[in-house]
Coordinates of C-alpha atoms and ligand atoms in Angstrom, one line a residue:
X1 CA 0.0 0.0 0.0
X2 CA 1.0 3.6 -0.7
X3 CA 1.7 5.9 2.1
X4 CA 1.1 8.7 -0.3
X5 CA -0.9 11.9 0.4
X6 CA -4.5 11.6 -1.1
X7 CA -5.2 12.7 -4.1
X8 CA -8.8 14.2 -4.3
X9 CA -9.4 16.2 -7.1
X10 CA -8.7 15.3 -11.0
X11 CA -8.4 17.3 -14.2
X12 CA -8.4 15.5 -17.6
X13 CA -7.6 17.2 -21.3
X14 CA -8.3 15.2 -24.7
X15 CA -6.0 15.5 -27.5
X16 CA -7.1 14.2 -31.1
X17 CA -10.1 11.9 -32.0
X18 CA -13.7 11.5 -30.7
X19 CA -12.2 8.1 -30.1
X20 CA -9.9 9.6 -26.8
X21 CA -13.1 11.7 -26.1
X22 CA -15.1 8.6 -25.4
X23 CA -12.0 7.3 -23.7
X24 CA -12.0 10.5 -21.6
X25 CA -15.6 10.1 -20.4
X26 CA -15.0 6.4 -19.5
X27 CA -11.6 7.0 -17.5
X28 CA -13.4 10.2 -15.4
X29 CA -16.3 7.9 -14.2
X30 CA -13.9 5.5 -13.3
X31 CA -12.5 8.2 -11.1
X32 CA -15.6 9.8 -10.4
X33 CA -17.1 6.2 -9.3
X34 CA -13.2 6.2 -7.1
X35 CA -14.5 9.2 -5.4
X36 CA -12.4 12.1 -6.9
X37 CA -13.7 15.0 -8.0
X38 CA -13.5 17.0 -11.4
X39 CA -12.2 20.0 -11.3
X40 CA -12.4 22.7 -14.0
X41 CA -9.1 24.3 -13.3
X42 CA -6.4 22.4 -14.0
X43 CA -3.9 24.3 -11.7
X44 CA -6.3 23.4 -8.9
X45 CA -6.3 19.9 -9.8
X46 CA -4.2 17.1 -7.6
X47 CA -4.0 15.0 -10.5
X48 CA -3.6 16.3 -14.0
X49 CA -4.7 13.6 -16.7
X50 CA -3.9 14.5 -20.5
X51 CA -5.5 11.9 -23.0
X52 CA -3.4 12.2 -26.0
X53 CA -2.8 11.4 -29.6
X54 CA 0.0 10.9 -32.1
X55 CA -1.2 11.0 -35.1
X56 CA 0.6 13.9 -36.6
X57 CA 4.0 15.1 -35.3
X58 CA 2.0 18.8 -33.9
X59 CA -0.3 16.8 -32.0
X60 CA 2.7 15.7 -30.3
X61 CA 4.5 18.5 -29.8
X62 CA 1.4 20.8 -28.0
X63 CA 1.1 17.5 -25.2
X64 CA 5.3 18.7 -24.9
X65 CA 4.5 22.1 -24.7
X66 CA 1.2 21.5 -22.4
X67 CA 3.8 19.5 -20.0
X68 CA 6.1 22.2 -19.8
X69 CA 3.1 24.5 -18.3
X70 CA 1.7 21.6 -16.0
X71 CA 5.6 21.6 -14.5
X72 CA 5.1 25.4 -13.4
X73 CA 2.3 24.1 -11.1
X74 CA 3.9 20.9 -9.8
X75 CA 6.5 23.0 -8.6
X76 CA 4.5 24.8 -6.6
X77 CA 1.9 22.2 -5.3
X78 CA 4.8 19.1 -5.0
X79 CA 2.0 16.0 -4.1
X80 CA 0.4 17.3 -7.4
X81 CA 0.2 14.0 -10.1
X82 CA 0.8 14.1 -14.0
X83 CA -0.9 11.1 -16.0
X84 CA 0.0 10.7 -19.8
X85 CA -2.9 8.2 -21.1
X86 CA -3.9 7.5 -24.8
X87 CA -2.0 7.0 -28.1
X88 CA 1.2 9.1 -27.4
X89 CA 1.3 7.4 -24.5
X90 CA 1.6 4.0 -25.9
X91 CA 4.1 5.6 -28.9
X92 CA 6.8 7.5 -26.4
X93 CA 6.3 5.7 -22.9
X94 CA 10.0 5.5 -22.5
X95 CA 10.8 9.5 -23.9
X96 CA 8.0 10.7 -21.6
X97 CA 9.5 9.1 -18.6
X98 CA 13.6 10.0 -19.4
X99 CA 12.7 13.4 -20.9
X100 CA 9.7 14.5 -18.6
X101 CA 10.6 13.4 -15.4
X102 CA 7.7 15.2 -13.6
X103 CA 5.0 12.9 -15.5
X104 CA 4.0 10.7 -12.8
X105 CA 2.1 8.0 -14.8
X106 CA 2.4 6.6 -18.7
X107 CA -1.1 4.3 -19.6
X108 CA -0.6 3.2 -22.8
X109 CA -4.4 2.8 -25.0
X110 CA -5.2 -0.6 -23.4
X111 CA -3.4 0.3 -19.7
X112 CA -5.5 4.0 -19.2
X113 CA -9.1 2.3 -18.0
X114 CA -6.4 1.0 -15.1
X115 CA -6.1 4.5 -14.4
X116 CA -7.5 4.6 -10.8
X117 CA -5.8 1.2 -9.7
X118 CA -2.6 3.0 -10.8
X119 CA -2.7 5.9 -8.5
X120 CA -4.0 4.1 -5.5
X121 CA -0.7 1.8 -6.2
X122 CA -2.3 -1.5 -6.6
X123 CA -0.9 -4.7 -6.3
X124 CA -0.5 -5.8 -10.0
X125 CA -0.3 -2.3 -11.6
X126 CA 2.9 0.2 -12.0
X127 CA 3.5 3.8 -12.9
X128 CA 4.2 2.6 -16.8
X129 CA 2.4 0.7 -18.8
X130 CA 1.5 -0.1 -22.1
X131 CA 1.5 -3.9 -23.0
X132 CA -1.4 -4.5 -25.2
X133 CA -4.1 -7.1 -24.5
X134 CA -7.8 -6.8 -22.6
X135 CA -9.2 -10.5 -22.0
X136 CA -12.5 -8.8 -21.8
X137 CA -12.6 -5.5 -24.1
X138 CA -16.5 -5.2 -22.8
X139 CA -15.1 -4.4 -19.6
X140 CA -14.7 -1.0 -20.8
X141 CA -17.6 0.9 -20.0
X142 CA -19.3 3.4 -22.6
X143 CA -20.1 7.0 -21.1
X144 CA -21.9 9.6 -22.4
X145 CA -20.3 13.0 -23.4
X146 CA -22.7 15.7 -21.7
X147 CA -26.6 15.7 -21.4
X148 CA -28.0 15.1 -24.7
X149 CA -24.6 12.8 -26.8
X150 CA -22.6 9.9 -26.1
X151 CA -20.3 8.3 -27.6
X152 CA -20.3 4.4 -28.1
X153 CA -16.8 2.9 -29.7
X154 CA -17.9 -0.4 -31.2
X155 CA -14.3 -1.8 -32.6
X156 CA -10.6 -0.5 -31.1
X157 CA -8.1 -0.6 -32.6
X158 CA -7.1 -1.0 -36.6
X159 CA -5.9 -3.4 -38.5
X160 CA -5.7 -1.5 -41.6
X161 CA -2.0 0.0 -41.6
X162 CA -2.3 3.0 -44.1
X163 CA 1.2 3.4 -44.7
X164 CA 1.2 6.9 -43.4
X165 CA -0.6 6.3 -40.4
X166 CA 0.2 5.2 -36.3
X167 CA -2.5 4.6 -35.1
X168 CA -2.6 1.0 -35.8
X169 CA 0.7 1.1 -33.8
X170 CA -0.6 2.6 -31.1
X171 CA -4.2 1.4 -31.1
X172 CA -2.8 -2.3 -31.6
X173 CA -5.5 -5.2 -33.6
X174 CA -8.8 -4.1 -33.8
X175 CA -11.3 -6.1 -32.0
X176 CA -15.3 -5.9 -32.2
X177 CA -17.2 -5.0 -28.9
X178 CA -19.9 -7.5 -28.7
X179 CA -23.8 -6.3 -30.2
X180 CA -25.0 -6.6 -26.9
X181 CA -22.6 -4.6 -24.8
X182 CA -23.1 -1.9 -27.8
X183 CA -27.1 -2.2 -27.0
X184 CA -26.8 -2.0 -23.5
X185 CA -24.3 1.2 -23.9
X186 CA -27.1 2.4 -25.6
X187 CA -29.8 2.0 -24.1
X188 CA -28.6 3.3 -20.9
X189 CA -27.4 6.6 -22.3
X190 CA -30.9 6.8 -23.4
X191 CA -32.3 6.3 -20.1
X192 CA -29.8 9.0 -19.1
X193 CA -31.7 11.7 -21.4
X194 CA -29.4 11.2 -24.2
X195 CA -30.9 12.1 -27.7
X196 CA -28.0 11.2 -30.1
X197 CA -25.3 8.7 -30.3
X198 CA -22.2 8.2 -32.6
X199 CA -21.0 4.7 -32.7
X200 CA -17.4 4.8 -33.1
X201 CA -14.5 2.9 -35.0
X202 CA -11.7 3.9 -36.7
X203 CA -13.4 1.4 -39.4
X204 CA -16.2 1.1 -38.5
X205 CA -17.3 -0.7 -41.2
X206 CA -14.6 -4.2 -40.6
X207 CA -17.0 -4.6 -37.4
X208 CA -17.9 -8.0 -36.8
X209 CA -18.9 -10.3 -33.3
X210 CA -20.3 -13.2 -33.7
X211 CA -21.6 -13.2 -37.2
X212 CA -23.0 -9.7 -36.4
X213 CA -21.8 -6.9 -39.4
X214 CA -22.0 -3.5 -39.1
X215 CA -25.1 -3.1 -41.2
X216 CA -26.5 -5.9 -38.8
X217 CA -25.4 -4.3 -36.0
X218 CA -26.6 -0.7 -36.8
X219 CA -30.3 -2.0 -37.5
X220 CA -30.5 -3.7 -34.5
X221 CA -29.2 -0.7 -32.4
X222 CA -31.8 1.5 -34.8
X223 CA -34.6 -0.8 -33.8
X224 CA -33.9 -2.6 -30.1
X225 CA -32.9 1.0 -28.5
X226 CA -35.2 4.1 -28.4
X227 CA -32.9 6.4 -29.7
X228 CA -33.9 9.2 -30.9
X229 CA -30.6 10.0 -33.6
X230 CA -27.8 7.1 -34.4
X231 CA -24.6 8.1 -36.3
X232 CA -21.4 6.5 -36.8
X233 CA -17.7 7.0 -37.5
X234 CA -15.2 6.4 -39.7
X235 CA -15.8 4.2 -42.9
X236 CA -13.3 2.8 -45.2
X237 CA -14.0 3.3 -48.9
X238 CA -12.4 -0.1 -49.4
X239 CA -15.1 -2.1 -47.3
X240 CA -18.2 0.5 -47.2
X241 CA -21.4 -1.9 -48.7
X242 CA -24.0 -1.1 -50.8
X243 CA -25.9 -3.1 -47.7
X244 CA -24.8 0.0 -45.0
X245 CA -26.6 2.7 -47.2
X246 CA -29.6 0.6 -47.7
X247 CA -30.1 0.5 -44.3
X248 CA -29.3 4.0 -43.6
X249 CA -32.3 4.6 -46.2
X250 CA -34.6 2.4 -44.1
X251 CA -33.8 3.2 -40.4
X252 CA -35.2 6.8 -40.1
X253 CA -33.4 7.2 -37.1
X254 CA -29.7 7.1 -39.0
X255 CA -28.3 10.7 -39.6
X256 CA -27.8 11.3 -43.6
X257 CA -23.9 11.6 -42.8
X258 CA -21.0 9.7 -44.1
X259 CA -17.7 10.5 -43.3
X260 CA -15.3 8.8 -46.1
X261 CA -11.9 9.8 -46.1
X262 CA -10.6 10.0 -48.9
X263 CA -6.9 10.7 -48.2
X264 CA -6.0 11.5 -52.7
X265 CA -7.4 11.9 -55.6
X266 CA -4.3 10.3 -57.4
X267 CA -4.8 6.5 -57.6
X268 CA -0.9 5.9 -57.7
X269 CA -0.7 7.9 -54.7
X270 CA -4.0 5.8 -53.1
X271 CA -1.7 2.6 -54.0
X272 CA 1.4 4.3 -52.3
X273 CA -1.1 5.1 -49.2
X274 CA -1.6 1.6 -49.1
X275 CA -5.4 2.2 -49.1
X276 CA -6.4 -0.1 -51.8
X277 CA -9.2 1.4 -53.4
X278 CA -9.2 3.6 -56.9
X279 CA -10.8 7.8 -57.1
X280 CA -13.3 5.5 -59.4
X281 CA -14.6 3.1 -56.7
X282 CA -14.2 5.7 -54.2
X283 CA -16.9 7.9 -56.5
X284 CA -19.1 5.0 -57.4
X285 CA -19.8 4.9 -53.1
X286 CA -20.6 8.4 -53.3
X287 CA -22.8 8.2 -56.3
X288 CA -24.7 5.7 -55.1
X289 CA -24.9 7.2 -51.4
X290 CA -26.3 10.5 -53.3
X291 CA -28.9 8.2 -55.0
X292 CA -30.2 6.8 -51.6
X293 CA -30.1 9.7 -49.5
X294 CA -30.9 12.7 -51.4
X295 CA -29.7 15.3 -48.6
X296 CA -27.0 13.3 -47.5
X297 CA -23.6 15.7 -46.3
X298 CA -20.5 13.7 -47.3
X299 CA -17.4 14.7 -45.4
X300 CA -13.9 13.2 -45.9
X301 CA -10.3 13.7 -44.9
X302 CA -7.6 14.3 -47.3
X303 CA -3.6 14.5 -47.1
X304 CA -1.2 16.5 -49.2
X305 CA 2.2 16.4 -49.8
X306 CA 2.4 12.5 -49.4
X307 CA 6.2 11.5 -50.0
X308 CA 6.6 11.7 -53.9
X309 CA 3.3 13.0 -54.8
X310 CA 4.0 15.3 -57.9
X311 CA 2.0 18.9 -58.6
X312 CA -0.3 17.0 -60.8
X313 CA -1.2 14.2 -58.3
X314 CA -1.6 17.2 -56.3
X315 CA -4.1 18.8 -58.9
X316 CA -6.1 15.2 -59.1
X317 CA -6.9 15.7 -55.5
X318 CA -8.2 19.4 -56.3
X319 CA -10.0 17.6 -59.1
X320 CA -11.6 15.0 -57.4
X321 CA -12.8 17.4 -54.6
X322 CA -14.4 19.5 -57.7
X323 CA -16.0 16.2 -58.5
X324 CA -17.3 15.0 -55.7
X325 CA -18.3 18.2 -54.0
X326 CA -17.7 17.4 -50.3
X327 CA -19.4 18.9 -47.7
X328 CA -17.1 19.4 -45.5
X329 CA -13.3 18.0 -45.2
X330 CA -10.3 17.8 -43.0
X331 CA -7.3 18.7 -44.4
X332 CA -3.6 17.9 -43.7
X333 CA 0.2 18.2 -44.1
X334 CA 2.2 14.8 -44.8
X335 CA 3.3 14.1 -41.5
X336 CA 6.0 11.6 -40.9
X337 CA 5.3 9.1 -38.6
X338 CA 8.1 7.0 -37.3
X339 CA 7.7 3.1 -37.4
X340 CA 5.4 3.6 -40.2
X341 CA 6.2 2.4 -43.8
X342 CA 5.9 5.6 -45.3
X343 CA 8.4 6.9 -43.2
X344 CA 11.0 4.9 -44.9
X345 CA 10.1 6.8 -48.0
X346 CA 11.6 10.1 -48.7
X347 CA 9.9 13.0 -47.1
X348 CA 10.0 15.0 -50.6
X349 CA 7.6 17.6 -50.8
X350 CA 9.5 20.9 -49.4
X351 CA 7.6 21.7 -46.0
X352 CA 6.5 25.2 -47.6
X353 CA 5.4 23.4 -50.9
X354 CA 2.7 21.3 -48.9
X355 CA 1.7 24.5 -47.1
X356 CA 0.8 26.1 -50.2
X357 CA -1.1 22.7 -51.4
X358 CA -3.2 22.8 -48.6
X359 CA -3.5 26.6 -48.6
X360 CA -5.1 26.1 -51.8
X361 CA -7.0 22.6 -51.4
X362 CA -8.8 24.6 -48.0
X363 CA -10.2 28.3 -50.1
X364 CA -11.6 25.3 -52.9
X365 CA -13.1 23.2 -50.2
X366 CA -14.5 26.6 -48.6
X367 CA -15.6 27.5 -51.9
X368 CA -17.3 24.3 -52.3
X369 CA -18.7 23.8 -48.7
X370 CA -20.1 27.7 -49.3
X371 CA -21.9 26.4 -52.3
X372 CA -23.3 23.0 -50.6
X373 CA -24.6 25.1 -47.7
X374 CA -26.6 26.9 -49.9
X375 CA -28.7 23.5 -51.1
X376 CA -29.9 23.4 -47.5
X377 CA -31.8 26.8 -47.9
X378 CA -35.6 26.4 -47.3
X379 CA -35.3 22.8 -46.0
X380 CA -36.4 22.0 -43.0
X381 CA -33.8 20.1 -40.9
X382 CA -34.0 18.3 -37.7
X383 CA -31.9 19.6 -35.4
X384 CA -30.1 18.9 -32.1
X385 CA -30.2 21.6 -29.6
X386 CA -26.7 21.5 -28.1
X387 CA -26.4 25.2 -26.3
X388 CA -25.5 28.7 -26.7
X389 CA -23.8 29.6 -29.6
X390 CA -20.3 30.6 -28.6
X391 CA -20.1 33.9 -30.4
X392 CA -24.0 35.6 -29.2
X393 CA -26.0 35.2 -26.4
X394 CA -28.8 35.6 -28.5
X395 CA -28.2 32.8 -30.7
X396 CA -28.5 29.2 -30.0
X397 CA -26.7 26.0 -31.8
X398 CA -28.1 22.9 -32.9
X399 CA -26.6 20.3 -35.3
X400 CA -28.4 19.4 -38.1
X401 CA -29.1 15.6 -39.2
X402 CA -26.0 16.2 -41.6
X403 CA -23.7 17.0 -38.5
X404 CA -23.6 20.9 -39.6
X405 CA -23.9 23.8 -36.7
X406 CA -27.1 25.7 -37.5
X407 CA -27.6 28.9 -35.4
X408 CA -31.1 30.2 -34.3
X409 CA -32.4 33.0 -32.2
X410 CA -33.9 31.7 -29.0
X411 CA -32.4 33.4 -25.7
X412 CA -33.5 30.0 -23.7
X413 CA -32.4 27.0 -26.3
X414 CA -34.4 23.6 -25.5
X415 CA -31.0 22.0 -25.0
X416 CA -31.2 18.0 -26.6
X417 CA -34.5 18.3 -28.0
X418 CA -34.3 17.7 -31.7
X419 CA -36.4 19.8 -33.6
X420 CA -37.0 21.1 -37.1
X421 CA -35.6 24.2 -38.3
X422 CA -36.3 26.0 -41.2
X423 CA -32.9 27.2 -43.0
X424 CA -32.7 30.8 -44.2
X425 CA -29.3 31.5 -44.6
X426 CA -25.8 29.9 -44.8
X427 CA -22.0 30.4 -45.6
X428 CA -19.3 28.3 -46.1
X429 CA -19.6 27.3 -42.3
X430 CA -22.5 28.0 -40.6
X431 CA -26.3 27.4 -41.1
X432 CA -28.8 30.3 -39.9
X433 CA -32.4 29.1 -39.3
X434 CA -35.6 29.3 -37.4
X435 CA -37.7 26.8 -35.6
X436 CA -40.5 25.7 -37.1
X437 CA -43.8 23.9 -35.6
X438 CA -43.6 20.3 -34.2
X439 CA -40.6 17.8 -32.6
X440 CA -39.7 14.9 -32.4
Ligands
LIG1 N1 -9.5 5.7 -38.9 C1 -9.9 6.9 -39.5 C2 -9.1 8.1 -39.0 C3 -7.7 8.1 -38.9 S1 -6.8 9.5 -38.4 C4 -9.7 6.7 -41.0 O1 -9.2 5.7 -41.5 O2 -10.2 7.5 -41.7 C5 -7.7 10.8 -39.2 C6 -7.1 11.4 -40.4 O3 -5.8 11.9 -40.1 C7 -6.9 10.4 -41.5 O4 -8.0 10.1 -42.2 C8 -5.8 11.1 -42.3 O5 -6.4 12.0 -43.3 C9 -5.0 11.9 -41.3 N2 -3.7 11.4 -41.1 C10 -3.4 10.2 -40.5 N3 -2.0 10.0 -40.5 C11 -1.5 11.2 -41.0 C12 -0.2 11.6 -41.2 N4 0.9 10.8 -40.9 N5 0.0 12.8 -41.8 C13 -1.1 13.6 -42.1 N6 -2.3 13.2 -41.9 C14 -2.6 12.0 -41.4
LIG2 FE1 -5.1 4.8 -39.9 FE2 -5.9 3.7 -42.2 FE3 -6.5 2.6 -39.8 FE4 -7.6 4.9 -40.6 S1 -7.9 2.9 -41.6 S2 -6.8 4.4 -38.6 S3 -6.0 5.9 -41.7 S4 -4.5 2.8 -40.7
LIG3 FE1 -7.2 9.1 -32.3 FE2 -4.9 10.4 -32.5 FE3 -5.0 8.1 -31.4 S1 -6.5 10.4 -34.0 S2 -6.7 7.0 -32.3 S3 -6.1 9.9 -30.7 S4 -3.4 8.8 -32.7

């Protein structure tokens, strides 16, 4: 047993995907459920938790910089703890300790739900740890996110290995939760007032448990749970079936929102990505999503500067964004990632050359998103009432059933109703609208 002085109070930060978000709600109940309390400010916090990611070298390097702030407060308040949790974590377990000696604790991506064991020092557990390997991933506990969303994570891990990527590295095999812990996740967030869920994998779409699929799986949540809006996140254009968007027609309670990265436009590129699938299949998904779902938003994530991508494999990614008309994207810079393949291949593309690439990919996606905003003009869209709208009192934010932000005027929002608003207005970001008669 430890001798050590109590810790009572916890603050936690989450770095990178909704993925550590859901992670982050799981670990604080754990806490919470230990009897610590969260605190908002982190410099009043005995125990600072930061739940980080790795997959581009400046995520990295703000959890390094955020450390070097956290050290001014341990300083001052010694009994204070530092956890490092999540992918980075599992990545740099041996750096963090060597180079940042006042982090207390290293919980690799499988090791962080141990999180409360750790600090009370018990038998079995120590201060670093990242070996892989839950004999029961369903022991993991799904939590919701705030009053009115949760997020459920249906698969860990990824077996995929983009050649650019870590996180199979540092989120180690993918493995299925089981259709019934996913239900029961449900089901009680629902009984907790939630409105909307996002089931979450980082592919989502390899899911299987016990001859249970993903479009299986999504009807069965759809229809054995009374929630009110279902999405998921993230498909692979490799393995996305005709059979998901058929049921996403059917199951009125699915969101019209797929989010399909599709990293290039250049197949050669695609092939060097090692994400074996061509611009052509990747537009025959999205042709035949459009034809299902007629106000479907399709979002994707792209990458420039890829090691040896020329200016006009560059310009077939402008080209196929033209094409498809996304709704929305994330863009990014070619960032190496050590222990992945692509890291063994050149870093080519000069550092301001992918700068200017993605200078110019994000004013033709704005253009584009500007344009795709306008179709929602006079539609009514059900909408999720999340808050305040961060910029005017006066204004309220919802999320439409395409995942965009819609602002309204209403000084005391109905916070997680869902409710249909009339667009009137939009730009490149933002929908403005007005509720209309009726909810659901
Ligand atoms: N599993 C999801 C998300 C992975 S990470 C998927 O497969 O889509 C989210 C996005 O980060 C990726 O889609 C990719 O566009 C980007 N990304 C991943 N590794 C990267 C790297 N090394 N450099 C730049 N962007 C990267
Ligand atoms: Fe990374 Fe590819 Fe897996 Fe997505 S599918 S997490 S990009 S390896
Ligand atoms: Fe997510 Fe970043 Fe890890 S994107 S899975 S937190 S490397």
């Amino acid at each position: 047993m430890s001798t050590k002085k109590k810790l009572e109070t916890f603050h936690i930060s989450t770095y990178g995907c909704q993925m550590n978000l859901a992670d982050s709600s799981t670990i604080s109940s754990a806490l919470l459920t230990r009897g610590y309390r969260r605190v908002a400010d982190e410099s009043q916090a005995d125990l600072i938790v930061l739940n980080t990611c790795s997959v581009r070298e400046k995520a990295e390097d703000r959890v390094f910089g955020r450390l070097g702030e956290i050290y001014k407060f341990k300083r001052r308040k010694p009994h204070m703890k530092v956890a490092v949790v999540g992918c980075m974590a599992q990545r740099l377990a041996d750096e963090l300790k060597e180079k940042v000696p006042h982090v207390d604790y290293v919980l690799g991506t499988d090791r962080q739900f141990q999180l409360p064991d750790v600090i009370e020092g018990i038998e079995g557990t120590s201060e670093v740890m990242t070996a892989f390997g839950h004999e029961n991933i369903d022991a993991i506990r799904p939590v919701k996110e705030n009053e009115y969303s949760g997020f459920v994570t249906i698969s860990r891990g990824c077996d995929n290995f983009c050649t650019y990527c870590i996180v199979p590295y540092v989120r180690g095999r993918e493995q299925s939760h089981s259709a019934e812990h996913i239900i029961e996740a449900v089901r009680k967030m629902v009984d907790e007032g939630v409105s909307e869920i996002t089931l979450l994998g980082q592919n989502v779409n390899s899911y299987r448990h016990d001859g249970t699929d993903f479009p299986a799986l999504l009807r069965r949540v759809a229809r054995e749970t009374d929630i009110k809006r279902l999405r998921y996140m993230t498909s692979h254009p490799k393995d996305l079936s005709r059979k998901l968007v058929d049921v996403m027609a059917e199951e009125p309670k699915l969101a019209p929102h797929v989010h399909l990265p599709l990293q290039s436009g250049s197949d050669r590129v695609l092939r060097q990505m090692g994400r074996v699938y061509t611009f052509k299949h990747y537009s025959k998904i999205v042709d035949y999503i459009r034809y299902r779902l007629p106000y479907v938003s399709i979002t994707t994530d792209l990458i420039v500067g890829f090691p040896s991508e020329t200016e006009q494999e560059y310009e077939m990614t402008l080209e196929a964004v033209r094409e498809i008309r996304f709704d929305s994207a994330f863009m990014f810079r070619y960032s190496v990632r050590p222990g992945t393949t692509a890291a063994r291949y050149e870093d080519d593309v000069p550092e301001d050359e992918k700068i200017r690439r993605l200078n110019k990919l994000i004013k033709l996606q704005q253009e584009i998103a500007h344009e795709r905003n306008q179709r929602e003009v006079n539609r009514v869209a059900m909408s999720l009432v999340e808050g305040t709208s961060r910029r005017s009192r006066q204004y309220a934010r919802a999320r439409t059933d395409g995942n965009k932000t819609v602002l309204f005027k209403s000084e005391r929002p109905p916070v997680g109703s869902i409710i249909p608003i009339k667009i009137e207005s939009a730009d490149a970001f933002t929908l403005h609208g007005e509720p209309v008669e009726g909810e659901r």
